[in-house]
XYZ file of C-alpha atoms in Angstrom:
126
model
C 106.273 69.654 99.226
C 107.753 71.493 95.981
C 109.535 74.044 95.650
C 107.028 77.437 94.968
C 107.254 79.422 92.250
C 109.411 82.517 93.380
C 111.848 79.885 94.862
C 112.648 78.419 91.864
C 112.745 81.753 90.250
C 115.152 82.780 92.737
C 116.773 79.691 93.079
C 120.396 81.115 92.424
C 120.386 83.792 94.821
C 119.387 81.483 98.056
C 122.750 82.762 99.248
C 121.450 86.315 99.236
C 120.694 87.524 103.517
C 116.898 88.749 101.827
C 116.353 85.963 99.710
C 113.318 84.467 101.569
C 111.325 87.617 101.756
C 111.874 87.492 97.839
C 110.215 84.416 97.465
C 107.516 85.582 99.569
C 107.265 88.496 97.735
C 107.329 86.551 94.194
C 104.948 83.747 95.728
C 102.156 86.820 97.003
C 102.540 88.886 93.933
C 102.184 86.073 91.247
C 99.356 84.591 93.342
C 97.266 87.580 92.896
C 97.434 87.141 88.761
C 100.922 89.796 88.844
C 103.361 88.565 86.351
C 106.974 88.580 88.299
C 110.130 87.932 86.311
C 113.791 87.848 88.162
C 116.121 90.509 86.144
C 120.200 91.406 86.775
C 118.340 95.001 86.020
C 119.181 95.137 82.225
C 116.444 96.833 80.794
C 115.103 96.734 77.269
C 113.728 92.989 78.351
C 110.943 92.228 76.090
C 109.049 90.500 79.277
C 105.999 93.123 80.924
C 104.876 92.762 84.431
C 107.161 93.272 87.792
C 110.379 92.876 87.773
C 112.479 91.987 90.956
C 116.357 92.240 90.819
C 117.166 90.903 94.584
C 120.215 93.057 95.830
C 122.378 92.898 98.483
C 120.698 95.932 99.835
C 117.198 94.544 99.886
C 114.265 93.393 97.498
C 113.272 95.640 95.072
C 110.469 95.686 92.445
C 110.370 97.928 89.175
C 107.234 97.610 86.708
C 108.781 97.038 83.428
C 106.706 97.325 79.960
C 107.105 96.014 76.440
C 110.337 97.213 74.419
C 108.854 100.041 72.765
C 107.220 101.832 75.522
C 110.552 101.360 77.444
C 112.270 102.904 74.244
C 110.042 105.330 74.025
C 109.748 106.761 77.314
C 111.991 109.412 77.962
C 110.576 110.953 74.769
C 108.540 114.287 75.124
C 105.381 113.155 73.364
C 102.022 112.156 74.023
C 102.590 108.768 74.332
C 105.604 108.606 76.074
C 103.887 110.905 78.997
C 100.957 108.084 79.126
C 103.239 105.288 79.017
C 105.382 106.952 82.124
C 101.881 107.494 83.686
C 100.637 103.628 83.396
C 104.162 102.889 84.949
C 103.879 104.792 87.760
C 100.151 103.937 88.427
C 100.888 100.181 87.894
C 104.081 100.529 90.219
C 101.495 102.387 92.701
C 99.300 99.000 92.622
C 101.809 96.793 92.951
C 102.919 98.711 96.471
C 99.456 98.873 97.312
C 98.897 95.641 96.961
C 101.997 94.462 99.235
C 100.678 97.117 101.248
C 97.540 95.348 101.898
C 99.204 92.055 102.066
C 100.936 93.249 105.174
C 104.373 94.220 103.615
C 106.282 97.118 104.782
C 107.408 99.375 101.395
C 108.582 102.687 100.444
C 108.639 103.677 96.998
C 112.364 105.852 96.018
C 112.946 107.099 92.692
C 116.313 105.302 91.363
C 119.011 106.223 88.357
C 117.576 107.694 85.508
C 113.911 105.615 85.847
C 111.254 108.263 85.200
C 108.915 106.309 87.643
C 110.072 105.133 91.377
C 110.645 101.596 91.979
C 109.135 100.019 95.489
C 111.547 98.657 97.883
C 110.655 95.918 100.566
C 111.954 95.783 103.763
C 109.669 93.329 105.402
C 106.230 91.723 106.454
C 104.513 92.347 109.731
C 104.129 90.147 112.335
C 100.742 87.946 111.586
């Protein structure tokens, strides 16, 4: 059998103590039609969807959108205030979702990220 998606995505951190419930996490996620890129958590990445920079401390998953809306965020205008709103509804689906899926989440606001960012910490027992 091949290797799945989020394992090859993740390929270079298969040294990392949380790496497997990455791949899981990838593998469920991208399944379900979620676009899931791997980061080192630079932002201003022209890639939109999830993005999941796997840490020592755990797995953790930031929705990340196109270039301008990430520019523009922080701004105090109309658009900017929508833009932060889509982020933290999408973010809100995305730990739903994992949620649902039988993941155990929390959701923690993180550096200067006007929206939270949803940690994982594991799956239940099936």
């Amino acid at each position: 059998m091949g290797m799945t998606p989020g394992a090859v995505a993740l390929k270079r951190f298969h040294q990392n103590p949380h790496h497997a419930l990455a791949v899981a996490v990838w593998d469920e996620l991208s399944g379900h039609g979620i676009r899931v890129f791997e980061t080192d958590g630079a932002v201003g990445s022209a890639r939109t969807g999830v993005a999941l920079p796997l840490q020592h401390e755990g797995v953790m998953l930031m929705w990340q959108m196109g270039e301008s809306q990430e520019r523009d965020i922080y701004d105090k205008t109309l658009r900017a205030e929508r833009s932060r709103s889509v982020a933290a509804l999408m973010t809100g689906a995305v730990a739903s979702s994992l949620v649902v899926l039988g993941y155990h989440v929390h959701a923690e606001f993180v550096d200067e990220l006007p929206f939270p960012a949803v940690y994982v910490h594991g799956r239940a027992e099936q």
